[in-house]
Amino acid sequence: MNKLLSIAITAAVLMLSACHIVSQEEPTQEETDAIEAYGLLTIPSSGFTKENVRTKLVLVSDEQLDLYMFDVKFATMMPVTIDMVISGVDYCKTADGIEFSGTDIVPTAGNKPYEKYIVTDLHGRVTADSMIISNNYGDIPAVYEGKIRISNL
């Protein structure tokens, strides 16, 4: 009962405070080595999908990138969309693109850590025309498949 009340209060606060939680300011395309895609986010366990999710990879060093995801929802009942950042993801360049992976990364949204939804089993691949990402947010598996729109690499 307390868990239901807690969820209801959290949902009410989020609905009253904003329709969209914005993350920290993102780097501009001109200032960074970045790749941007638009695609479909799927939560396989529930069958939920969110179309037109914008995703941006920003190479912050020769070994790490930050992954930005915009207007994300994980369920129909989620009252707001969020912008979130998964920072410090390891990557390497390959003959046909970029591969990246990470685990135990605390994502941020609205400049706040979301420790309940720690990112595990993150694996991704970028080619000239597509971006595919799979990972878990806490115990929620997710898959993203997008088409590259901008590549500044």
mmCIF file of C-alpha atoms in Angstrom:
data_model
loop_
_atom_site.group_PDB
_atom_site.id
_atom_site.type_symbol
_atom_site.label_atom_id
_atom_site.label_comp_id
_atom_site.label_asym_id
_atom_site.label_seq_id
_atom_site.Cartn_x
_atom_site.Cartn_y
_atom_site.Cartn_z
ATOM 1 C CA MET A 1 0.000 0.000 0.000
ATOM 2 C CA ASN A 2 2.793 2.439 0.897
ATOM 3 C CA LYS A 3 4.517 1.640 -2.401
ATOM 4 C CA LEU A 4 1.360 2.511 -4.366
ATOM 5 C CA LEU A 5 0.951 5.758 -2.432
ATOM 6 C CA SER A 6 4.590 6.637 -3.052
ATOM 7 C CA ILE A 7 4.219 5.997 -6.784
ATOM 8 C CA ALA A 8 1.024 8.067 -6.934
ATOM 9 C CA ILE A 9 2.613 11.002 -5.089
ATOM 10 C CA THR A 10 5.713 10.872 -7.306
ATOM 11 C CA ALA A 11 3.581 10.824 -10.451
ATOM 12 C CA ALA A 12 1.482 13.746 -9.215
ATOM 13 C CA VAL A 13 4.540 15.835 -8.379
ATOM 14 C CA LEU A 14 6.082 15.134 -11.771
ATOM 15 C CA MET A 15 2.856 15.991 -13.590
ATOM 16 C CA LEU A 16 2.482 19.261 -11.703
ATOM 17 C CA SER A 17 6.116 20.293 -12.026
ATOM 18 C CA ALA A 18 6.681 19.743 -15.746
ATOM 19 C CA CYS A 19 5.739 17.866 -18.854
ATOM 20 C CA HIS A 20 9.355 17.324 -19.742
ATOM 21 C CA ILE A 21 12.469 16.991 -17.572
ATOM 22 C CA VAL A 22 15.419 18.578 -19.353
ATOM 23 C CA SER A 23 18.936 17.381 -18.778
ATOM 24 C CA GLN A 24 22.075 19.468 -18.570
ATOM 25 C CA GLU A 25 22.916 21.602 -21.569
ATOM 26 C CA GLU A 26 24.055 19.463 -24.458
ATOM 27 C CA PRO A 27 27.142 20.291 -26.517
ATOM 28 C CA THR A 28 26.448 21.905 -29.854
ATOM 29 C CA GLN A 29 26.978 19.865 -33.000
ATOM 30 C CA GLU A 30 29.615 22.307 -34.292
ATOM 31 C CA GLU A 31 31.719 22.068 -31.130
ATOM 32 C CA THR A 32 31.970 18.312 -30.865
ATOM 33 C CA ASP A 33 32.697 15.033 -32.543
ATOM 34 C CA ALA A 34 29.147 13.733 -32.501
ATOM 35 C CA ILE A 35 26.669 11.429 -34.161
ATOM 36 C CA GLU A 36 22.924 11.998 -34.011
ATOM 37 C CA ALA A 37 20.144 9.519 -34.785
ATOM 38 C CA TYR A 38 16.355 9.315 -34.574
ATOM 39 C CA GLY A 39 14.679 6.018 -33.891
ATOM 40 C CA LEU A 40 12.518 3.612 -31.943
ATOM 41 C CA LEU A 41 12.991 2.804 -28.247
ATOM 42 C CA THR A 42 11.460 -0.543 -27.262
ATOM 43 C CA ILE A 43 10.906 -2.044 -23.820
ATOM 44 C CA PRO A 44 10.676 -5.757 -24.719
ATOM 45 C CA SER A 45 9.252 -6.932 -21.381
ATOM 46 C CA SER A 46 6.126 -4.766 -21.733
ATOM 47 C CA GLY A 47 5.980 -4.277 -25.499
ATOM 48 C CA PHE A 48 6.049 -0.480 -25.020
ATOM 49 C CA THR A 49 7.592 1.567 -27.842
ATOM 50 C CA LYS A 50 8.465 5.253 -28.181
ATOM 51 C CA GLU A 51 9.033 6.572 -31.693
ATOM 52 C CA ASN A 52 11.258 9.451 -32.807
ATOM 53 C CA VAL A 53 13.637 9.289 -29.860
ATOM 54 C CA ARG A 54 16.620 11.499 -30.641
ATOM 55 C CA THR A 55 19.946 10.052 -29.558
ATOM 56 C CA LYS A 56 23.306 11.772 -29.680
ATOM 57 C CA LEU A 57 26.756 10.261 -29.122
ATOM 58 C CA VAL A 58 29.443 12.756 -28.183
ATOM 59 C CA LEU A 59 33.054 11.579 -28.230
ATOM 60 C CA VAL A 60 34.592 13.181 -25.136
ATOM 61 C CA SER A 61 38.013 11.501 -25.424
ATOM 62 C CA ASP A 62 39.830 8.893 -27.493
ATOM 63 C CA GLU A 63 38.249 6.173 -25.333
ATOM 64 C CA GLN A 64 34.982 7.480 -23.904
ATOM 65 C CA LEU A 65 31.714 8.969 -25.110
ATOM 66 C CA ASP A 66 28.583 10.417 -23.583
ATOM 67 C CA LEU A 67 25.217 9.118 -24.763
ATOM 68 C CA TYR A 68 22.343 11.640 -24.773
ATOM 69 C CA MET A 69 18.745 10.462 -25.200
ATOM 70 C CA PHE A 70 15.943 13.006 -25.626
ATOM 71 C CA ASP A 71 12.169 12.832 -24.993
ATOM 72 C CA VAL A 72 12.394 9.349 -23.514
ATOM 73 C CA LYS A 73 9.515 7.433 -21.922
ATOM 74 C CA PHE A 74 9.646 3.861 -20.661
ATOM 75 C CA ALA A 75 5.910 3.190 -20.230
ATOM 76 C CA THR A 76 2.562 4.511 -21.407
ATOM 77 C CA MET A 77 1.714 5.574 -17.852
ATOM 78 C CA MET A 78 4.938 7.570 -17.432
ATOM 79 C CA PRO A 79 3.606 11.130 -17.013
ATOM 80 C CA VAL A 80 6.608 12.961 -18.481
ATOM 81 C CA THR A 81 9.341 12.480 -21.021
ATOM 82 C CA ILE A 82 12.924 12.940 -19.921
ATOM 83 C CA ASP A 83 16.242 13.892 -21.451
ATOM 84 C CA MET A 84 18.975 11.751 -19.997
ATOM 85 C CA VAL A 85 22.714 11.308 -20.251
ATOM 86 C CA ILE A 86 24.779 8.162 -19.840
ATOM 87 C CA SER A 87 28.338 9.428 -19.351
ATOM 88 C CA GLY A 88 31.704 7.728 -19.503
ATOM 89 C CA VAL A 89 30.849 4.951 -21.940
ATOM 90 C CA ASP A 90 33.865 3.099 -23.384
ATOM 91 C CA TYR A 91 34.117 2.949 -27.175
ATOM 92 C CA CYS A 92 36.410 1.959 -29.995
ATOM 93 C CA LYS A 93 36.409 2.822 -33.673
ATOM 94 C CA THR A 94 36.051 -0.078 -36.089
ATOM 95 C CA ALA A 95 36.446 -0.398 -39.850
ATOM 96 C CA ASP A 96 32.748 0.319 -40.372
ATOM 97 C CA GLY A 97 31.873 2.613 -37.432
ATOM 98 C CA ILE A 98 31.942 2.662 -33.650
ATOM 99 C CA GLU A 99 31.231 0.028 -31.010
ATOM 100 C CA PHE A 100 30.603 0.970 -27.388
ATOM 101 C CA SER A 101 29.818 -0.703 -24.077
ATOM 102 C CA GLY A 102 29.511 -0.065 -20.384
ATOM 103 C CA THR A 103 27.978 -1.288 -17.167
ATOM 104 C CA ASP A 104 27.077 0.084 -13.757
ATOM 105 C CA ILE A 105 26.693 3.658 -15.039
ATOM 106 C CA VAL A 106 24.343 6.011 -13.182
ATOM 107 C CA PRO A 107 22.387 8.039 -15.759
ATOM 108 C CA THR A 108 21.409 11.639 -15.120
ATOM 109 C CA ALA A 109 18.211 13.482 -15.990
ATOM 110 C CA GLY A 110 17.529 17.085 -15.096
ATOM 111 C CA ASN A 111 21.081 17.227 -13.704
ATOM 112 C CA LYS A 112 20.136 14.613 -11.090
ATOM 113 C CA PRO A 113 21.464 11.060 -10.814
ATOM 114 C CA TYR A 114 18.908 8.274 -11.295
ATOM 115 C CA GLU A 115 20.532 5.532 -9.226
ATOM 116 C CA LYS A 116 17.393 3.378 -9.267
ATOM 117 C CA TYR A 117 17.826 2.988 -13.035
ATOM 118 C CA ILE A 118 21.543 2.227 -13.153
ATOM 119 C CA VAL A 119 22.593 1.276 -16.683
ATOM 120 C CA THR A 120 23.963 -2.250 -17.073
ATOM 121 C CA ASP A 121 24.855 -4.445 -20.036
ATOM 122 C CA LEU A 122 25.104 -1.465 -22.390
ATOM 123 C CA HIS A 123 26.173 -2.460 -25.905
ATOM 124 C CA GLY A 124 25.944 -0.342 -29.016
ATOM 125 C CA ARG A 125 27.054 -0.122 -32.602
ATOM 126 C CA VAL A 126 27.073 2.781 -35.035
ATOM 127 C CA THR A 127 27.515 2.382 -38.780
ATOM 128 C CA ALA A 128 27.255 4.944 -41.580
ATOM 129 C CA ASP A 129 23.457 4.794 -41.516
ATOM 130 C CA SER A 130 22.295 3.209 -38.233
ATOM 131 C CA MET A 131 22.671 3.150 -34.454
ATOM 132 C CA ILE A 132 21.662 0.133 -32.373
ATOM 133 C CA ILE A 133 21.778 0.135 -28.559
ATOM 134 C CA SER A 134 20.740 -2.483 -26.021
ATOM 135 C CA ASN A 135 20.958 -2.144 -22.262
ATOM 136 C CA ASN A 136 19.100 -2.399 -18.966
ATOM 137 C CA TYR A 137 17.798 0.502 -16.868
ATOM 138 C CA GLY A 138 17.741 -1.132 -13.464
ATOM 139 C CA ASP A 139 15.878 -4.360 -14.188
ATOM 140 C CA ILE A 140 14.184 -2.962 -17.316
ATOM 141 C CA PRO A 141 15.716 -4.122 -20.623
ATOM 142 C CA ALA A 142 15.610 -1.647 -23.510
ATOM 143 C CA VAL A 143 16.526 -1.633 -27.208
ATOM 144 C CA TYR A 144 17.045 1.394 -29.439
ATOM 145 C CA GLU A 145 17.256 1.295 -33.236
ATOM 146 C CA GLY A 146 17.850 4.566 -35.052
ATOM 147 C CA LYS A 147 18.809 6.042 -38.401
ATOM 148 C CA ILE A 148 21.812 8.370 -38.514
ATOM 149 C CA ARG A 149 20.802 11.947 -39.359
ATOM 150 C CA ILE A 150 24.012 13.838 -38.541
ATOM 151 C CA SER A 151 27.594 12.631 -38.255
ATOM 152 C CA ASN A 152 30.347 15.092 -37.414
ATOM 153 C CA LEU A 153 33.140 12.509 -37.363
#
